[in-house]
Short mmCIF file of C-alpha atoms and ligand atoms in Angstrom, two decimals:
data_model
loop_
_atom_site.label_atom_id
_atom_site.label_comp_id
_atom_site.label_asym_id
_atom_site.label_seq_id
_atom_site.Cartn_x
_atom_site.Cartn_y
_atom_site.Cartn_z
CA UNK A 1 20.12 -41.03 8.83
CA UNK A 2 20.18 -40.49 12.72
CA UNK A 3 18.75 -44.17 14.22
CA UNK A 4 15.91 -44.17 16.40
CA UNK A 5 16.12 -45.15 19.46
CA UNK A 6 13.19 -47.77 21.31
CA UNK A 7 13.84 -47.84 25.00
CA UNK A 8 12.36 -51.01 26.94
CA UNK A 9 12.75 -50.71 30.51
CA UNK A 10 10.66 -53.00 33.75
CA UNK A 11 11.79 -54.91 36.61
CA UNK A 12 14.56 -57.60 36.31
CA UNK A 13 12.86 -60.49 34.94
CA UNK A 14 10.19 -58.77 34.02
CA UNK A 15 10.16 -59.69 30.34
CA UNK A 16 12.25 -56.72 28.41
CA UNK A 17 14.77 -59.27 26.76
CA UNK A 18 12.08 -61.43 25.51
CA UNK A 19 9.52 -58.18 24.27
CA UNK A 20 13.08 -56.50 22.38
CA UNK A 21 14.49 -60.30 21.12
CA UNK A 22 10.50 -60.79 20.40
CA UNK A 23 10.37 -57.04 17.94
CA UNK A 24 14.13 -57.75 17.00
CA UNK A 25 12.87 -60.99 15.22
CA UNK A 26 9.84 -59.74 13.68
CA UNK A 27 11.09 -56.05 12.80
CA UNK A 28 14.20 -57.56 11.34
CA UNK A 29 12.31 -59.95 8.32
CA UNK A 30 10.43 -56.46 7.54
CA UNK A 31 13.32 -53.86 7.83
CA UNK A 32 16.48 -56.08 6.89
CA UNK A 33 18.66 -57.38 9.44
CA UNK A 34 21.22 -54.82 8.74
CA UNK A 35 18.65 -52.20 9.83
CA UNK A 36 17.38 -53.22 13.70
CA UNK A 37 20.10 -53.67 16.78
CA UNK A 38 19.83 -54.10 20.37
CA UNK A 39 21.59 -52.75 22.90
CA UNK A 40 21.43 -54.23 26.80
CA UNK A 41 21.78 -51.63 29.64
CA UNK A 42 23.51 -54.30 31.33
CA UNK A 43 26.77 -54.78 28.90
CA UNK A 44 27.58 -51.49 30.72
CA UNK A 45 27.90 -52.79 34.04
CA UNK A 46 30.90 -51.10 35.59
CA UNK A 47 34.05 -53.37 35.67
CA UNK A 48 35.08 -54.73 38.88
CA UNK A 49 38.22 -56.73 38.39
CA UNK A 50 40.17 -54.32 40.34
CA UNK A 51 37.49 -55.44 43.38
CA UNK A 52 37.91 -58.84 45.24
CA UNK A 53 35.14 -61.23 44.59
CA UNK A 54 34.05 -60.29 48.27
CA UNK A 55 33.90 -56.86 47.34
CA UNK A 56 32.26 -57.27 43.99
CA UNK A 57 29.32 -60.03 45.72
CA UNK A 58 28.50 -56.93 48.21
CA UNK A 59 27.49 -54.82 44.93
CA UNK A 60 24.15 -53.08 44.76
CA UNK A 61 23.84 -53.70 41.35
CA UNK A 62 20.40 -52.34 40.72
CA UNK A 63 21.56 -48.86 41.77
CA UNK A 64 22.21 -46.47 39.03
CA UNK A 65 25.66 -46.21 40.13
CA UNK A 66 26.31 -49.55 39.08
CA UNK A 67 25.92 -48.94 35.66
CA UNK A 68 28.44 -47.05 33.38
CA UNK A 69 25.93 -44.72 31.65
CA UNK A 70 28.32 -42.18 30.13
CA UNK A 71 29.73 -45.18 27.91
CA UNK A 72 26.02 -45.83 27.10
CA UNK A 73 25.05 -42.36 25.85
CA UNK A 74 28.32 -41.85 24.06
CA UNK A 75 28.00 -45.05 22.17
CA UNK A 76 24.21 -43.76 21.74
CA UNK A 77 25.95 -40.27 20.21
CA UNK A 78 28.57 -42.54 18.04
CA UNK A 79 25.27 -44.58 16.41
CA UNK A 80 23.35 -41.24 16.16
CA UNK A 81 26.34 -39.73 14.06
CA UNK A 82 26.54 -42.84 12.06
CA UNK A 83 29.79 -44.59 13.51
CA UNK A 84 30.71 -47.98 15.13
CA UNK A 85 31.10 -48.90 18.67
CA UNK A 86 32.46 -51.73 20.84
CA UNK A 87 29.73 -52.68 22.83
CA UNK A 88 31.08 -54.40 26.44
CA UNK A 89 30.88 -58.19 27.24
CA UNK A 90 29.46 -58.23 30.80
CA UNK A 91 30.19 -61.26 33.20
CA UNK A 92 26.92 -61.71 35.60
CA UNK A 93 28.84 -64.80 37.23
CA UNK A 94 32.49 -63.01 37.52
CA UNK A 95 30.70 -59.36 38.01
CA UNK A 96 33.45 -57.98 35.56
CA UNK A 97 33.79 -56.75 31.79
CA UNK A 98 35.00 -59.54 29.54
CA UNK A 99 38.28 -58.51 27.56
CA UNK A 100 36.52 -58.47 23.88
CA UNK A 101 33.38 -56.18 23.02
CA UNK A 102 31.14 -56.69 20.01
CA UNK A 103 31.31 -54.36 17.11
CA UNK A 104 27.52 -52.77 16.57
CA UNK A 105 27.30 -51.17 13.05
CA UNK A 106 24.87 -48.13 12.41
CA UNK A 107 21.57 -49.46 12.50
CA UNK A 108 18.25 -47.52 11.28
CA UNK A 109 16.20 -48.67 15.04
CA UNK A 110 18.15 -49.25 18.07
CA UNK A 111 16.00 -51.01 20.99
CA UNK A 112 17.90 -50.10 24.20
CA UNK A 113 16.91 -51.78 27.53
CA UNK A 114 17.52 -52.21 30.57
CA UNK A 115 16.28 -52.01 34.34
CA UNK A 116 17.19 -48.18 34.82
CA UNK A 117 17.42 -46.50 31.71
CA UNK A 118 14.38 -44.36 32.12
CA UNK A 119 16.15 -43.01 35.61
CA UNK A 120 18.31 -41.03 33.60
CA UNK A 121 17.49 -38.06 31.95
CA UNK A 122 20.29 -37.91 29.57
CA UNK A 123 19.04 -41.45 27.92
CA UNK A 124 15.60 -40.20 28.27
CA UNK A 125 15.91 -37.16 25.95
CA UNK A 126 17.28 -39.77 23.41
CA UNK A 127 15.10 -41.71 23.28
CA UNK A 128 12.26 -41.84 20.58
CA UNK A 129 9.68 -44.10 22.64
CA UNK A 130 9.65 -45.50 25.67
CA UNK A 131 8.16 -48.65 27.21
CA UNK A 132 7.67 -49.71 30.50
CA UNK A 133 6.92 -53.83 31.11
CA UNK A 134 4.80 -53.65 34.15
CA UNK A 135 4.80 -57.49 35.61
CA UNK A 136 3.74 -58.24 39.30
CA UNK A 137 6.93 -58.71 41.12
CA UNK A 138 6.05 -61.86 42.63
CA UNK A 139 6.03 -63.14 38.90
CA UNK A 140 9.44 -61.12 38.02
CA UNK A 141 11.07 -62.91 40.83
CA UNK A 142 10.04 -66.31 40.09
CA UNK A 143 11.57 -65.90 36.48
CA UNK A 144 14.38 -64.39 37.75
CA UNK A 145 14.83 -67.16 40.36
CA UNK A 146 14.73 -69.69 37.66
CA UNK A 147 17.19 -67.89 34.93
CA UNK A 148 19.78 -66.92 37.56
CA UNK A 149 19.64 -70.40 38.77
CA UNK A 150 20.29 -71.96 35.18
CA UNK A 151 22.31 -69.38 33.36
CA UNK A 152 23.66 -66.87 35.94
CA UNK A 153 25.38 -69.35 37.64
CA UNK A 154 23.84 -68.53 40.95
CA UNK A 155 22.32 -70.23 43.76
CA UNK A 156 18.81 -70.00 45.55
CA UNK A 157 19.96 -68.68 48.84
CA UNK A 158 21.93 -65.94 47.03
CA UNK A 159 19.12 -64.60 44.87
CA UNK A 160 17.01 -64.36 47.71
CA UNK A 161 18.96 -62.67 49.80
CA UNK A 162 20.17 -60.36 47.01
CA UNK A 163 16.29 -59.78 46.08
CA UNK A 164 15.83 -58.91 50.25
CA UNK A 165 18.80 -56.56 50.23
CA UNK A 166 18.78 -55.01 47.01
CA UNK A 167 16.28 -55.94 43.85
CA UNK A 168 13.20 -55.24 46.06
CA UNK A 169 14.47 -52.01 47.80
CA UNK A 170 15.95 -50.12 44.66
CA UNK A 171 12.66 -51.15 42.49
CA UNK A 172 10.72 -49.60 44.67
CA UNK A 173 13.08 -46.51 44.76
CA UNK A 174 14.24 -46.08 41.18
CA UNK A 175 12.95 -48.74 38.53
CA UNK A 176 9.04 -48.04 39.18
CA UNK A 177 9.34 -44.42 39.87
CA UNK A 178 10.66 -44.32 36.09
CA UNK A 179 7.35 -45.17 35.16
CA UNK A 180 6.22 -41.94 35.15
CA UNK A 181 8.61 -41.16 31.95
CA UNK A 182 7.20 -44.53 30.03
CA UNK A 183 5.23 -43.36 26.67
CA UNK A 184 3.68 -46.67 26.90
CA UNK A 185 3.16 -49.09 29.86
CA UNK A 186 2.77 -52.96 29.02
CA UNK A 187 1.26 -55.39 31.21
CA UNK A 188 2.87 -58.54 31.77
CA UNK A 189 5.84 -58.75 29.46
CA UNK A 190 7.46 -60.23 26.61
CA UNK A 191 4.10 -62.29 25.20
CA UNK A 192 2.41 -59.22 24.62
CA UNK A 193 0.84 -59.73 21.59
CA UNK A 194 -1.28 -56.36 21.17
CA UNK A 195 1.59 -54.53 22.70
CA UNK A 196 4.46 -55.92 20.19
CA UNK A 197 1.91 -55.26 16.91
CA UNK A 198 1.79 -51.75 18.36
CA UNK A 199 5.69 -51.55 19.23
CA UNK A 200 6.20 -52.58 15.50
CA UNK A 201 3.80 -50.31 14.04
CA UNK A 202 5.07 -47.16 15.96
CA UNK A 203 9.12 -48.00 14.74
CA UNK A 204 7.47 -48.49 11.24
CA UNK A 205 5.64 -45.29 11.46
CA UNK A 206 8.81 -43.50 12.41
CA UNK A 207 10.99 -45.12 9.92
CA UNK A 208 8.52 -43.15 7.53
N1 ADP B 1 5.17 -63.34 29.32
C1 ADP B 1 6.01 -64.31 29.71
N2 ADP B 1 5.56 -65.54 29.98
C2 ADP B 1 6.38 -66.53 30.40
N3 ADP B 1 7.71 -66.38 30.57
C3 ADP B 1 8.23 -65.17 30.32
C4 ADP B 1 7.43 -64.07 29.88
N4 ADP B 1 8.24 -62.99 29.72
C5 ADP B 1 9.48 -63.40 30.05
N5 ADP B 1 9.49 -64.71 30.40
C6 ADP B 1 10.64 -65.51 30.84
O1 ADP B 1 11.12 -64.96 32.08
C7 ADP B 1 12.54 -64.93 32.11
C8 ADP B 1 13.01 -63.49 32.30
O2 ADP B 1 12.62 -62.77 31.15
P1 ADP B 1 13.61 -61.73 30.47
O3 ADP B 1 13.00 -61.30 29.18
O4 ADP B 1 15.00 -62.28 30.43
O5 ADP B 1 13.53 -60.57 31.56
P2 ADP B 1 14.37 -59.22 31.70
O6 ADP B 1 15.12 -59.01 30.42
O7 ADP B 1 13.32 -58.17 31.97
O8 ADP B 1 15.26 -59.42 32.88
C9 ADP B 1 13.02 -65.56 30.81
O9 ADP B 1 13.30 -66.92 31.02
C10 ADP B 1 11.82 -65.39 29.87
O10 ADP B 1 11.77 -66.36 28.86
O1 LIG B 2 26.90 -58.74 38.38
C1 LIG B 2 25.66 -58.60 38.37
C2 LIG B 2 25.01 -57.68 37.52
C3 LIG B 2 23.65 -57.59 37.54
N1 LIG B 2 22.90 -58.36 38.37
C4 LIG B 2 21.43 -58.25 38.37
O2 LIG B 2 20.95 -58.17 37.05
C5 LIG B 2 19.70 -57.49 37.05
C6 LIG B 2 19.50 -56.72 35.76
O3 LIG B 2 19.44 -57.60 34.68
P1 LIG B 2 18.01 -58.08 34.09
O4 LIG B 2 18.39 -58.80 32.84
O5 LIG B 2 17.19 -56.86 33.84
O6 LIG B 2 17.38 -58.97 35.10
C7 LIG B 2 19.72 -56.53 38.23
O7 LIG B 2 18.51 -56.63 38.94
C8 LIG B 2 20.93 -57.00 39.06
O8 LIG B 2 20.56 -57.32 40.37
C9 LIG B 2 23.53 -59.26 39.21
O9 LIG B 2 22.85 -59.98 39.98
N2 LIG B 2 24.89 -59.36 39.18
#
């Protein structure tokens, strides 16, 4: 059976890790564990270890070209026709690919997100739903001050001035443009709690 695939999509910070860990937990005690997987846009960050650490810092990393999607929608098409794939390690701190992947089994739902997925039309027409976690951007980059900070291993001066030069400029080109694509827009984020009952009722109706 061909997986379905959720896609969950927003600003950085915006909340799409906690809204897919948030549907992953609750889907999984109802489906099986086995059954529900998630896939991060960002485990296909390009590699850069060929790049000086110069080089890589001066990275517009929330351009589309950033992002390896033709890895992403073959390892979509592997799932799909029911085979395994080594999903990337990405290194936010050394901007590279880490040497070992993880090995994703078919699953029955796939949520896939990330900041730019719905940019892309090829991950667009496989996609089964889409979602689009609409949180003010003063209140994106506050989290996202705070998570780089503790677990991107990043300082305060650099986030900023990344969120200046890039974050700011390429939402406003790319990430909320993609809204227009979203099946289903959620306010706020990953606490949702009318918005994840819905999520989880939609996969369960198309698991039927
Ligand atoms: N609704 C919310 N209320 C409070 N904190 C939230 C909410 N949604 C997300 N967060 C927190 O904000 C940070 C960024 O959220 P995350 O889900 O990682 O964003 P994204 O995956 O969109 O980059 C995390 O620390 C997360 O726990
Ligand atoms: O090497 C890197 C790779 C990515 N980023 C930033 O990450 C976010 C996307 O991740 P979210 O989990 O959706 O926040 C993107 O805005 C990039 O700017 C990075 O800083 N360094």
């Amino acid at each position: 059976m061909s997986p379905i695939f959720i896609g969950i999509t927003g600003a950085s910070a915006s909340g799409k890790s906690l809204l897919s860990a948030t549907i992953y937990q609750e889907l999984k005690e109802e489906v099986g564990a086995h059954h529900i997987g998630i896939i991060k846009e960002d485990s296909y960050y390009k590699d850069q270890s060929h790049m000086s650490m110069e080089e890589r810092l001066k990275t517009n990393y929330d351009h589309p070209n950033a992002f390896d999607h033709h890895l992403l929608i073959e390892h979509l098409d592997q799932l799909g026709r029911g085979f395994h794939v080594d999903i990337p390690v990405y290194d936010y701190t050394e901007h590279t690919r880490a040497s070992d992947t993880i090995d994703m089994e078919p699953r029955r739902v796939v949520i896939v997100e990330g900041i730019l997925l719905l940019t892309d039309p090829d991950i667009r027409e496989r996609l089964h739903t889409s979602i689009y976690i609409d949180t003010p951007l003063d209140i994106c980059l506050v989290r996202r001050l705070q998570r780089d900070i503790e677990s991107r291993g990043r300082s305060l001066e650099s986030v900023i001035s990344q969120y200046r030069q890039t974050v700011r400029p390429m939402f406003m080109q790319f990430v909320e443009p993609s809204k227009q694509f979203a099946d289903l827009i959620v306010p706020r984020g990953g606490k949702n709690r009318v918005a994840i009952e819905m999520i989880k009722a939609r996969i369960k109706q198309l698991l039927e």
